[in-house]
Each structure stands twice: as C-alpha cells, then as structure tokens.
Short mmCIF file of N, CA and C in Angstrom, two decimals:
data_model
loop_
_atom_site.label_atom_id
_atom_site.label_comp_id
_atom_site.label_asym_id
_atom_site.label_seq_id
_atom_site.Cartn_x
_atom_site.Cartn_y
_atom_site.Cartn_z
N MET A 1 32.64 -30.34 -12.15
CA MET A 1 32.20 -29.04 -11.73
C MET A 1 31.94 -29.07 -10.23
N THR A 2 32.62 -28.22 -9.51
CA THR A 2 32.43 -28.16 -8.05
C THR A 2 31.65 -26.91 -7.70
N LEU A 3 30.73 -27.09 -6.80
CA LEU A 3 29.94 -25.96 -6.33
C LEU A 3 30.47 -25.51 -4.99
N ARG A 4 30.66 -24.24 -4.87
CA ARG A 4 31.05 -23.70 -3.57
C ARG A 4 29.85 -23.77 -2.64
N PRO A 5 30.10 -23.93 -1.34
CA PRO A 5 28.96 -23.95 -0.41
C PRO A 5 28.15 -22.66 -0.49
N GLY A 6 28.83 -21.53 -0.63
CA GLY A 6 28.12 -20.25 -0.75
C GLY A 6 27.32 -20.17 -2.04
N GLY A 7 27.85 -20.75 -3.11
CA GLY A 7 27.15 -20.76 -4.39
C GLY A 7 25.90 -21.61 -4.35
N LEU A 8 25.98 -22.75 -3.67
CA LEU A 8 24.83 -23.63 -3.52
C LEU A 8 23.73 -22.92 -2.72
N LEU A 9 24.14 -22.24 -1.68
CA LEU A 9 23.18 -21.50 -0.86
C LEU A 9 22.52 -20.37 -1.67
N ALA A 10 23.31 -19.69 -2.48
CA ALA A 10 22.77 -18.62 -3.31
C ALA A 10 21.76 -19.16 -4.31
N HIS A 11 22.04 -20.34 -4.90
CA HIS A 11 21.09 -20.96 -5.83
C HIS A 11 19.81 -21.38 -5.12
N ALA A 12 19.95 -21.90 -3.91
CA ALA A 12 18.77 -22.32 -3.14
C ALA A 12 17.91 -21.11 -2.79
N VAL A 13 18.55 -20.02 -2.37
CA VAL A 13 17.82 -18.81 -2.03
C VAL A 13 17.11 -18.27 -3.27
N ARG A 14 17.79 -18.28 -4.40
CA ARG A 14 17.19 -17.79 -5.66
C ARG A 14 15.99 -18.66 -6.05
N ALA A 15 16.10 -19.97 -5.88
CA ALA A 15 14.99 -20.87 -6.20
C ALA A 15 13.79 -20.59 -5.30
N ILE A 16 14.05 -20.32 -4.04
CA ILE A 16 12.96 -20.00 -3.11
C ILE A 16 12.31 -18.68 -3.50
N GLU A 17 13.11 -17.69 -3.90
CA GLU A 17 12.56 -16.40 -4.31
C GLU A 17 11.69 -16.54 -5.56
N VAL A 18 12.13 -17.37 -6.52
CA VAL A 18 11.34 -17.60 -7.73
C VAL A 18 10.03 -18.29 -7.38
N ALA A 19 10.09 -19.27 -6.48
CA ALA A 19 8.87 -19.96 -6.04
C ALA A 19 7.92 -18.99 -5.35
N GLU A 20 8.47 -18.12 -4.50
CA GLU A 20 7.64 -17.14 -3.81
C GLU A 20 6.99 -16.18 -4.80
N ASP A 21 7.75 -15.69 -5.76
CA ASP A 21 7.18 -14.80 -6.77
C ASP A 21 6.10 -15.50 -7.59
N THR A 22 6.33 -16.76 -7.92
CA THR A 22 5.34 -17.54 -8.67
C THR A 22 4.04 -17.68 -7.88
N ILE A 23 4.17 -17.97 -6.60
CA ILE A 23 2.99 -18.10 -5.74
C ILE A 23 2.24 -16.77 -5.66
N HIS A 24 2.99 -15.67 -5.52
CA HIS A 24 2.34 -14.35 -5.47
C HIS A 24 1.58 -14.06 -6.77
N VAL A 25 2.17 -14.41 -7.91
CA VAL A 25 1.50 -14.16 -9.18
C VAL A 25 0.25 -15.03 -9.31
N VAL A 26 0.34 -16.29 -8.90
CA VAL A 26 -0.83 -17.18 -8.95
C VAL A 26 -1.94 -16.64 -8.04
N VAL A 27 -1.58 -16.20 -6.84
CA VAL A 27 -2.58 -15.63 -5.92
C VAL A 27 -3.20 -14.37 -6.54
N ALA A 28 -2.38 -13.53 -7.17
CA ALA A 28 -2.91 -12.32 -7.80
C ALA A 28 -3.88 -12.66 -8.93
N ILE A 29 -3.56 -13.68 -9.72
CA ILE A 29 -4.46 -14.11 -10.80
C ILE A 29 -5.77 -14.64 -10.22
N LEU A 30 -5.68 -15.46 -9.18
CA LEU A 30 -6.88 -16.01 -8.55
C LEU A 30 -7.74 -14.90 -7.93
N LEU A 31 -7.11 -13.93 -7.25
CA LEU A 31 -7.86 -12.82 -6.67
C LEU A 31 -8.51 -11.95 -7.74
N THR A 32 -7.81 -11.77 -8.86
CA THR A 32 -8.39 -11.00 -9.97
C THR A 32 -9.61 -11.71 -10.52
N GLY A 33 -9.49 -13.02 -10.73
CA GLY A 33 -10.64 -13.81 -11.19
C GLY A 33 -11.79 -13.74 -10.21
N LEU A 34 -11.48 -13.89 -8.92
CA LEU A 34 -12.50 -13.80 -7.89
C LEU A 34 -13.16 -12.42 -7.90
N GLY A 35 -12.36 -11.38 -8.07
CA GLY A 35 -12.89 -10.02 -8.13
C GLY A 35 -13.85 -9.85 -9.30
N LEU A 36 -13.50 -10.37 -10.46
CA LEU A 36 -14.37 -10.25 -11.63
C LEU A 36 -15.68 -11.02 -11.42
N VAL A 37 -15.58 -12.21 -10.84
CA VAL A 37 -16.79 -12.99 -10.55
C VAL A 37 -17.65 -12.25 -9.53
N LEU A 38 -17.01 -11.67 -8.51
CA LEU A 38 -17.76 -10.93 -7.49
C LEU A 38 -18.43 -9.69 -8.06
N ILE A 39 -17.77 -9.02 -8.99
CA ILE A 39 -18.36 -7.82 -9.61
C ILE A 39 -19.65 -8.22 -10.35
N THR A 40 -19.58 -9.26 -11.16
CA THR A 40 -20.78 -9.67 -11.90
C THR A 40 -21.86 -10.16 -10.94
N ASP A 41 -21.47 -10.90 -9.92
CA ASP A 41 -22.45 -11.39 -8.94
C ASP A 41 -23.05 -10.23 -8.14
N THR A 42 -22.23 -9.23 -7.82
CA THR A 42 -22.72 -8.06 -7.09
C THR A 42 -23.76 -7.31 -7.91
N VAL A 43 -23.45 -7.07 -9.17
CA VAL A 43 -24.40 -6.36 -10.04
C VAL A 43 -25.69 -7.17 -10.16
N ARG A 44 -25.57 -8.49 -10.34
CA ARG A 44 -26.75 -9.34 -10.45
C ARG A 44 -27.57 -9.32 -9.15
N HIS A 45 -26.88 -9.44 -8.03
CA HIS A 45 -27.57 -9.49 -6.74
C HIS A 45 -28.26 -8.16 -6.43
N ILE A 46 -27.61 -7.06 -6.71
CA ILE A 46 -28.21 -5.74 -6.47
C ILE A 46 -29.41 -5.53 -7.39
N ALA A 47 -29.31 -6.00 -8.64
CA ALA A 47 -30.44 -5.88 -9.56
C ALA A 47 -31.63 -6.69 -9.06
N ILE A 48 -31.38 -7.88 -8.53
CA ILE A 48 -32.46 -8.71 -7.99
C ILE A 48 -33.11 -8.02 -6.79
N VAL A 49 -32.27 -7.47 -5.90
CA VAL A 49 -32.81 -6.79 -4.72
C VAL A 49 -33.63 -5.58 -5.12
N LEU A 50 -33.14 -4.80 -6.08
CA LEU A 50 -33.87 -3.61 -6.52
C LEU A 50 -35.17 -3.97 -7.22
N ALA A 51 -35.17 -5.08 -7.97
CA ALA A 51 -36.38 -5.49 -8.69
C ALA A 51 -37.40 -6.13 -7.76
N GLY A 52 -36.96 -6.58 -6.59
CA GLY A 52 -37.84 -7.29 -5.68
C GLY A 52 -38.80 -6.40 -4.91
N GLY A 53 -38.69 -5.15 -5.02
CA GLY A 53 -39.57 -4.25 -4.27
C GLY A 53 -38.74 -3.27 -3.47
N TYR A 54 -39.41 -2.27 -2.96
CA TYR A 54 -38.72 -1.20 -2.27
C TYR A 54 -38.73 -1.44 -0.77
N ASP A 55 -37.69 -2.12 -0.31
CA ASP A 55 -37.48 -2.32 1.13
C ASP A 55 -36.09 -1.76 1.43
N LEU A 56 -36.05 -0.50 1.84
CA LEU A 56 -34.79 0.23 1.99
C LEU A 56 -33.75 -0.49 2.84
N PRO A 57 -34.09 -1.02 4.01
CA PRO A 57 -33.05 -1.71 4.80
C PRO A 57 -32.45 -2.91 4.07
N VAL A 58 -33.26 -3.66 3.34
CA VAL A 58 -32.76 -4.81 2.60
C VAL A 58 -31.83 -4.35 1.48
N ILE A 59 -32.21 -3.29 0.78
CA ILE A 59 -31.39 -2.77 -0.32
C ILE A 59 -30.05 -2.26 0.22
N VAL A 60 -30.09 -1.48 1.28
CA VAL A 60 -28.85 -0.93 1.86
C VAL A 60 -27.94 -2.04 2.35
N LEU A 61 -28.51 -3.01 3.04
CA LEU A 61 -27.72 -4.13 3.56
C LEU A 61 -27.10 -4.93 2.42
N ALA A 62 -27.85 -5.19 1.37
CA ALA A 62 -27.32 -5.95 0.24
C ALA A 62 -26.18 -5.21 -0.45
N VAL A 63 -26.38 -3.92 -0.68
CA VAL A 63 -25.33 -3.12 -1.34
C VAL A 63 -24.08 -3.04 -0.46
N LEU A 64 -24.26 -2.79 0.83
CA LEU A 64 -23.09 -2.73 1.73
C LEU A 64 -22.37 -4.06 1.79
N ASP A 65 -23.11 -5.13 1.93
CA ASP A 65 -22.50 -6.46 2.05
C ASP A 65 -21.67 -6.79 0.81
N GLU A 66 -22.25 -6.59 -0.34
CA GLU A 66 -21.55 -6.94 -1.59
C GLU A 66 -20.36 -6.02 -1.86
N THR A 67 -20.54 -4.72 -1.66
CA THR A 67 -19.44 -3.80 -1.97
C THR A 67 -18.29 -3.92 -0.96
N LEU A 68 -18.60 -4.18 0.30
CA LEU A 68 -17.52 -4.38 1.27
C LEU A 68 -16.74 -5.65 0.98
N LEU A 69 -17.42 -6.69 0.51
CA LEU A 69 -16.71 -7.91 0.11
C LEU A 69 -15.80 -7.63 -1.08
N LEU A 70 -16.27 -6.85 -2.02
CA LEU A 70 -15.42 -6.44 -3.15
C LEU A 70 -14.22 -5.63 -2.67
N PHE A 71 -14.45 -4.76 -1.72
CA PHE A 71 -13.36 -3.95 -1.17
C PHE A 71 -12.30 -4.84 -0.51
N ILE A 72 -12.73 -5.86 0.20
CA ILE A 72 -11.80 -6.78 0.85
C ILE A 72 -10.93 -7.48 -0.19
N VAL A 73 -11.55 -7.97 -1.26
CA VAL A 73 -10.79 -8.64 -2.33
C VAL A 73 -9.83 -7.66 -2.99
N ALA A 74 -10.28 -6.42 -3.22
CA ALA A 74 -9.40 -5.41 -3.84
C ALA A 74 -8.21 -5.10 -2.94
N GLU A 75 -8.42 -4.99 -1.64
CA GLU A 75 -7.31 -4.73 -0.71
C GLU A 75 -6.32 -5.89 -0.67
N LEU A 76 -6.83 -7.11 -0.70
CA LEU A 76 -5.94 -8.27 -0.73
C LEU A 76 -5.12 -8.28 -2.03
N LEU A 77 -5.77 -7.96 -3.15
CA LEU A 77 -5.05 -7.90 -4.42
C LEU A 77 -3.99 -6.80 -4.39
N HIS A 78 -4.32 -5.67 -3.79
CA HIS A 78 -3.35 -4.58 -3.64
C HIS A 78 -2.15 -5.03 -2.80
N THR A 79 -2.42 -5.77 -1.75
CA THR A 79 -1.35 -6.25 -0.88
C THR A 79 -0.45 -7.22 -1.62
N VAL A 80 -1.03 -8.10 -2.41
CA VAL A 80 -0.23 -9.05 -3.20
C VAL A 80 0.60 -8.28 -4.23
N ALA A 81 0.03 -7.26 -4.84
CA ALA A 81 0.78 -6.45 -5.81
C ALA A 81 1.98 -5.77 -5.14
N ILE A 82 1.80 -5.29 -3.92
CA ILE A 82 2.91 -4.70 -3.17
C ILE A 82 3.98 -5.74 -2.90
N ALA A 83 3.56 -6.94 -2.53
CA ALA A 83 4.52 -8.02 -2.25
C ALA A 83 5.31 -8.37 -3.50
N ILE A 84 4.66 -8.39 -4.65
CA ILE A 84 5.37 -8.68 -5.91
C ILE A 84 6.33 -7.55 -6.25
N ARG A 85 5.85 -6.32 -6.13
CA ARG A 85 6.65 -5.15 -6.48
C ARG A 85 7.89 -5.01 -5.59
N HIS A 86 7.74 -5.32 -4.31
CA HIS A 86 8.84 -5.12 -3.36
C HIS A 86 9.52 -6.43 -2.98
N ARG A 87 9.40 -7.41 -3.85
CA ARG A 87 10.10 -8.69 -3.66
C ARG A 87 9.78 -9.35 -2.32
N GLY A 88 8.53 -9.45 -1.99
CA GLY A 88 8.11 -10.19 -0.82
C GLY A 88 8.00 -9.40 0.47
N ALA A 89 8.43 -8.15 0.47
CA ALA A 89 8.34 -7.33 1.68
C ALA A 89 6.89 -6.89 1.87
N LEU A 90 6.29 -7.33 2.95
CA LEU A 90 4.89 -7.01 3.19
C LEU A 90 4.76 -5.96 4.27
N ASP A 91 3.83 -5.07 4.04
CA ASP A 91 3.47 -4.04 5.01
C ASP A 91 2.21 -4.55 5.73
N PRO A 92 2.17 -4.55 7.04
CA PRO A 92 1.00 -5.10 7.72
C PRO A 92 -0.25 -4.22 7.62
N GLU A 93 -0.09 -2.96 7.23
CA GLU A 93 -1.24 -2.06 7.21
C GLU A 93 -2.37 -2.51 6.28
N PRO A 94 -2.08 -2.97 5.04
CA PRO A 94 -3.20 -3.45 4.21
C PRO A 94 -3.95 -4.62 4.84
N PHE A 95 -3.25 -5.49 5.54
CA PHE A 95 -3.93 -6.61 6.21
C PHE A 95 -4.82 -6.09 7.33
N LEU A 96 -4.35 -5.07 8.03
CA LEU A 96 -5.17 -4.48 9.08
C LEU A 96 -6.42 -3.82 8.49
N VAL A 97 -6.28 -3.18 7.33
CA VAL A 97 -7.42 -2.56 6.67
C VAL A 97 -8.43 -3.64 6.25
N VAL A 98 -7.93 -4.75 5.71
CA VAL A 98 -8.81 -5.85 5.33
C VAL A 98 -9.55 -6.37 6.56
N GLY A 99 -8.82 -6.54 7.66
CA GLY A 99 -9.45 -7.00 8.89
C GLY A 99 -10.49 -6.03 9.42
N LEU A 100 -10.17 -4.75 9.36
CA LEU A 100 -11.13 -3.72 9.80
C LEU A 100 -12.40 -3.75 8.95
N VAL A 101 -12.23 -3.81 7.65
CA VAL A 101 -13.39 -3.83 6.76
C VAL A 101 -14.21 -5.10 6.98
N ALA A 102 -13.55 -6.24 7.13
CA ALA A 102 -14.27 -7.49 7.37
C ALA A 102 -15.03 -7.44 8.70
N GLY A 103 -14.39 -6.89 9.72
CA GLY A 103 -15.06 -6.77 11.01
C GLY A 103 -16.26 -5.84 10.95
N ILE A 104 -16.08 -4.69 10.31
CA ILE A 104 -17.18 -3.73 10.17
C ILE A 104 -18.31 -4.32 9.34
N ARG A 105 -17.94 -5.05 8.29
CA ARG A 105 -18.94 -5.71 7.45
C ARG A 105 -19.78 -6.67 8.28
N ARG A 106 -19.13 -7.46 9.11
CA ARG A 106 -19.86 -8.43 9.94
C ARG A 106 -20.74 -7.71 10.98
N VAL A 107 -20.23 -6.62 11.55
CA VAL A 107 -21.03 -5.86 12.52
C VAL A 107 -22.29 -5.31 11.84
N LEU A 108 -22.15 -4.77 10.63
CA LEU A 108 -23.31 -4.23 9.91
C LEU A 108 -24.34 -5.32 9.63
N ILE A 109 -23.87 -6.47 9.18
CA ILE A 109 -24.78 -7.57 8.88
C ILE A 109 -25.45 -8.06 10.15
N LEU A 110 -24.67 -8.22 11.20
CA LEU A 110 -25.20 -8.73 12.46
C LEU A 110 -26.24 -7.79 13.07
N THR A 111 -25.96 -6.50 13.04
CA THR A 111 -26.92 -5.54 13.60
C THR A 111 -28.18 -5.46 12.75
N ALA A 112 -28.05 -5.59 11.44
CA ALA A 112 -29.24 -5.58 10.58
C ALA A 112 -30.09 -6.82 10.82
N GLU A 113 -29.43 -7.97 11.01
CA GLU A 113 -30.18 -9.20 11.29
C GLU A 113 -30.79 -9.14 12.69
N ALA A 114 -30.11 -8.51 13.62
CA ALA A 114 -30.59 -8.46 15.00
C ALA A 114 -31.73 -7.46 15.18
N GLU A 115 -31.97 -6.64 14.17
CA GLU A 115 -33.04 -5.65 14.27
C GLU A 115 -34.40 -6.32 14.47
N GLN A 116 -34.59 -7.49 13.83
CA GLN A 116 -35.86 -8.20 13.98
C GLN A 116 -35.94 -8.89 15.34
N SER A 117 -34.91 -9.61 15.73
CA SER A 117 -34.95 -10.33 17.02
C SER A 117 -33.53 -10.44 17.56
N PHE A 118 -33.22 -9.61 18.53
CA PHE A 118 -31.89 -9.62 19.13
C PHE A 118 -31.85 -10.61 20.28
N ARG A 119 -30.85 -11.49 20.25
CA ARG A 119 -30.62 -12.42 21.35
C ARG A 119 -29.24 -12.10 21.90
N TRP A 120 -29.19 -11.74 23.18
CA TRP A 120 -27.94 -11.29 23.76
C TRP A 120 -26.86 -12.36 23.71
N ASN A 121 -27.23 -13.58 24.01
CA ASN A 121 -26.21 -14.61 24.17
C ASN A 121 -25.36 -14.80 22.90
N PRO A 122 -25.88 -15.24 21.76
CA PRO A 122 -24.97 -15.42 20.63
C PRO A 122 -24.62 -14.11 19.93
N GLN A 123 -25.61 -13.28 19.64
CA GLN A 123 -25.37 -12.07 18.86
C GLN A 123 -24.66 -10.99 19.67
N GLY A 124 -25.04 -10.82 20.91
CA GLY A 124 -24.41 -9.80 21.74
C GLY A 124 -22.94 -10.11 22.00
N LEU A 125 -22.64 -11.37 22.27
CA LEU A 125 -21.24 -11.75 22.49
C LEU A 125 -20.42 -11.57 21.22
N GLU A 126 -21.00 -11.94 20.07
CA GLU A 126 -20.28 -11.75 18.81
C GLU A 126 -20.03 -10.27 18.54
N LEU A 127 -21.04 -9.44 18.83
CA LEU A 127 -20.86 -8.00 18.64
C LEU A 127 -19.76 -7.45 19.55
N LEU A 128 -19.74 -7.87 20.80
CA LEU A 128 -18.70 -7.41 21.73
C LEU A 128 -17.31 -7.84 21.26
N ILE A 129 -17.18 -9.07 20.83
CA ILE A 129 -15.89 -9.57 20.34
C ILE A 129 -15.47 -8.81 19.08
N LEU A 130 -16.42 -8.59 18.17
CA LEU A 130 -16.10 -7.85 16.95
C LEU A 130 -15.68 -6.41 17.24
N MET A 131 -16.39 -5.76 18.17
CA MET A 131 -16.03 -4.38 18.51
C MET A 131 -14.64 -4.32 19.15
N ALA A 132 -14.32 -5.28 20.00
CA ALA A 132 -12.99 -5.32 20.60
C ALA A 132 -11.93 -5.57 19.52
N LEU A 133 -12.22 -6.47 18.61
CA LEU A 133 -11.28 -6.76 17.52
C LEU A 133 -11.07 -5.54 16.64
N ILE A 134 -12.14 -4.84 16.30
CA ILE A 134 -12.03 -3.62 15.48
C ILE A 134 -11.22 -2.57 16.21
N LEU A 135 -11.47 -2.40 17.50
CA LEU A 135 -10.72 -1.43 18.29
C LEU A 135 -9.23 -1.77 18.33
N VAL A 136 -8.91 -3.03 18.55
CA VAL A 136 -7.50 -3.46 18.60
C VAL A 136 -6.83 -3.23 17.25
N MET A 137 -7.51 -3.56 16.14
CA MET A 137 -6.92 -3.35 14.81
C MET A 137 -6.75 -1.87 14.50
N ALA A 138 -7.70 -1.03 14.92
CA ALA A 138 -7.58 0.41 14.69
C ALA A 138 -6.41 0.98 15.48
N ILE A 139 -6.28 0.58 16.73
CA ILE A 139 -5.15 1.05 17.55
C ILE A 139 -3.83 0.56 16.97
N THR A 140 -3.80 -0.70 16.53
CA THR A 140 -2.59 -1.25 15.91
C THR A 140 -2.21 -0.46 14.67
N THR A 141 -3.19 -0.09 13.86
CA THR A 141 -2.92 0.71 12.66
C THR A 141 -2.33 2.06 13.04
N LEU A 142 -2.90 2.70 14.05
CA LEU A 142 -2.37 4.00 14.49
C LEU A 142 -0.95 3.87 15.01
N VAL A 143 -0.69 2.85 15.81
CA VAL A 143 0.65 2.64 16.35
C VAL A 143 1.63 2.35 15.22
N TRP A 144 1.21 1.53 14.24
CA TRP A 144 2.07 1.22 13.11
C TRP A 144 2.42 2.48 12.32
N ARG A 145 1.41 3.29 12.03
CA ARG A 145 1.67 4.53 11.28
C ARG A 145 2.59 5.47 12.06
N HIS A 146 2.38 5.56 13.36
CA HIS A 146 3.22 6.42 14.20
C HIS A 146 4.66 5.91 14.22
N SER A 147 4.84 4.59 14.33
CA SER A 147 6.20 4.05 14.37
C SER A 147 6.91 4.23 13.03
N ILE A 148 6.17 4.13 11.93
CA ILE A 148 6.77 4.36 10.61
C ILE A 148 7.22 5.81 10.49
N ARG A 149 6.39 6.74 10.99
CA ARG A 149 6.75 8.16 10.94
C ARG A 149 8.00 8.44 11.76
N LEU A 150 8.14 7.77 12.91
CA LEU A 150 9.31 7.98 13.76
C LEU A 150 10.58 7.44 13.14
N HIS A 151 10.47 6.36 12.38
CA HIS A 151 11.65 5.72 11.80
C HIS A 151 11.94 6.17 10.38
N ARG A 152 11.10 7.06 9.83
CA ARG A 152 11.33 7.55 8.48
C ARG A 152 12.55 8.47 8.49
N PRO A 153 13.41 8.36 7.48
CA PRO A 153 14.58 9.25 7.43
C PRO A 153 14.15 10.71 7.33
N ALA A 154 14.98 11.59 7.86
CA ALA A 154 14.68 13.02 7.87
C ALA A 154 14.54 13.58 6.46
N THR A 155 15.23 13.00 5.49
CA THR A 155 15.16 13.51 4.12
C THR A 155 13.82 13.23 3.48
N ALA A 156 13.06 12.23 3.98
CA ALA A 156 11.77 11.91 3.37
C ALA A 156 10.79 13.07 3.54
N ALA A 157 10.88 13.78 4.64
CA ALA A 157 9.97 14.90 4.87
C ALA A 157 10.24 16.04 3.89
N THR A 158 11.46 16.20 3.45
CA THR A 158 11.77 17.30 2.54
C THR A 158 11.53 16.94 1.09
N THR A 159 11.35 15.63 0.77
CA THR A 159 11.17 15.25 -0.62
C THR A 159 9.73 14.93 -0.97
N LEU A 160 8.81 15.16 -0.04
CA LEU A 160 7.41 14.90 -0.34
C LEU A 160 6.92 15.89 -1.38
N PRO A 161 6.03 15.46 -2.27
CA PRO A 161 5.52 16.38 -3.28
C PRO A 161 4.63 17.43 -2.62
N PRO A 162 4.53 18.61 -3.25
CA PRO A 162 3.68 19.66 -2.67
C PRO A 162 2.22 19.24 -2.68
N VAL A 163 1.46 19.84 -1.78
CA VAL A 163 0.03 19.57 -1.71
C VAL A 163 -0.60 20.09 -2.99
N ARG A 164 -1.55 19.32 -3.54
CA ARG A 164 -2.17 19.68 -4.80
C ARG A 164 -2.80 21.05 -4.70
N GLY A 165 -2.51 21.90 -5.67
CA GLY A 165 -3.10 23.23 -5.71
C GLY A 165 -2.26 24.28 -4.98
N ARG A 166 -1.22 23.85 -4.28
CA ARG A 166 -0.37 24.80 -3.56
C ARG A 166 1.04 24.73 -4.13
N GLN A 167 1.65 25.85 -4.24
CA GLN A 167 3.03 25.92 -4.69
C GLN A 167 3.91 26.29 -3.52
N PRO A 168 5.11 25.70 -3.43
CA PRO A 168 5.99 26.08 -2.33
C PRO A 168 6.39 27.55 -2.43
N SER A 169 6.48 28.17 -1.28
CA SER A 169 6.87 29.59 -1.27
C SER A 169 8.38 29.70 -1.43
N ALA A 170 8.88 30.91 -1.49
CA ALA A 170 10.32 31.15 -1.71
C ALA A 170 11.17 30.54 -0.63
N GLY A 171 10.66 30.43 0.59
CA GLY A 171 11.42 29.85 1.70
C GLY A 171 11.44 28.33 1.67
N GLY A 172 10.77 27.71 0.69
CA GLY A 172 10.77 26.26 0.59
C GLY A 172 9.64 25.62 1.38
N ARG A 173 8.93 26.40 2.17
CA ARG A 173 7.81 25.84 2.95
C ARG A 173 6.54 26.04 2.18
N GLN A 174 5.58 25.19 2.45
CA GLN A 174 4.30 25.31 1.77
C GLN A 174 3.40 26.23 2.57
N GLY A 175 2.62 27.04 1.89
CA GLY A 175 1.77 28.00 2.58
C GLY A 175 0.37 27.67 2.63
#
C-alpha cells in the first residue's frame, strides 16, 4: 500500500484536527466542572457573608467578586463552545470581554480594599495599569466590532431578523 504525499498530509491534518477538538471538549468539561463548583461555593460564601452580620460594603464586595468570577468562567466556556462549533475558528471578542471583566473585577476589589488604607505606591500603580489595560481592551473591542462591520457582506444587512415587536413595512424597511 503506497501513500501519496498529499494523502499523508491530509491524514496528518485530520489527526491534528481531531486532537484539537478533543482538547476543546476536555477544556469545556473542565470549565463546566469548575463552573458548578464555583456556583456552589458562591452560594455558600454569600450565605456566610449574609449570616455574618449586616456590613453592606462587605456583602456587595463578596457578591460582586463571586459573580464576576462566575461570569469569567461562563465567558470562557462560551468561547470554547464557539471554537468547537466553528472547528477551531476563534473570535477575539469573547477573550476581550473576559479580560475586561477580570480587569474591572480587580479594580473593584482593589478600590474596596484601599478604602481603609490607600497606599499610592503599590495600589495606585496597579490601579493606573488596570485602568490603562481596561481602556486598551475597550478600544480594541470597538475597533474589532467596527472592522467586522466593514468586512461583512452587503447581503448580511438585508438578512437580519426584524427587531422584536416590529414588523417590516411594505417597502421592506423597518419602521
């Protein structure tokens, strides 16, 4: 049995694709497990904070911290699902959203901790770096969305579903 060079390459590419899909599925399973563990830990942690007495800043900080961490895991799981669905093609926007949420989460925690005793040197520098990082990721997201809109085929604009609750008028435009 002789293998053509092109056939060998096709088999190698197929093996790599199967390995990539397997890794994506394993990551999705691990993220799902992590999400379930985080949900139970979040509920437990919030119950402990609520039972510990009424200190509004502590309660708000605990709820924000835990729920934003859950949101980060959910966004990562969503990104992996997109990669599986589209055979490895990744959109950078979900990663930017994860980065934005992680940066905002850290800013919230840092400012809440700094409320008692703010030290410019470590905390102020970290806040400045985080704000710059958040700004860069937000601008990158806007540029990415704008570039996608510019490169979208003209037919995509005509095939979008109507806005909920509105029916297209006789001229085909939405009112």
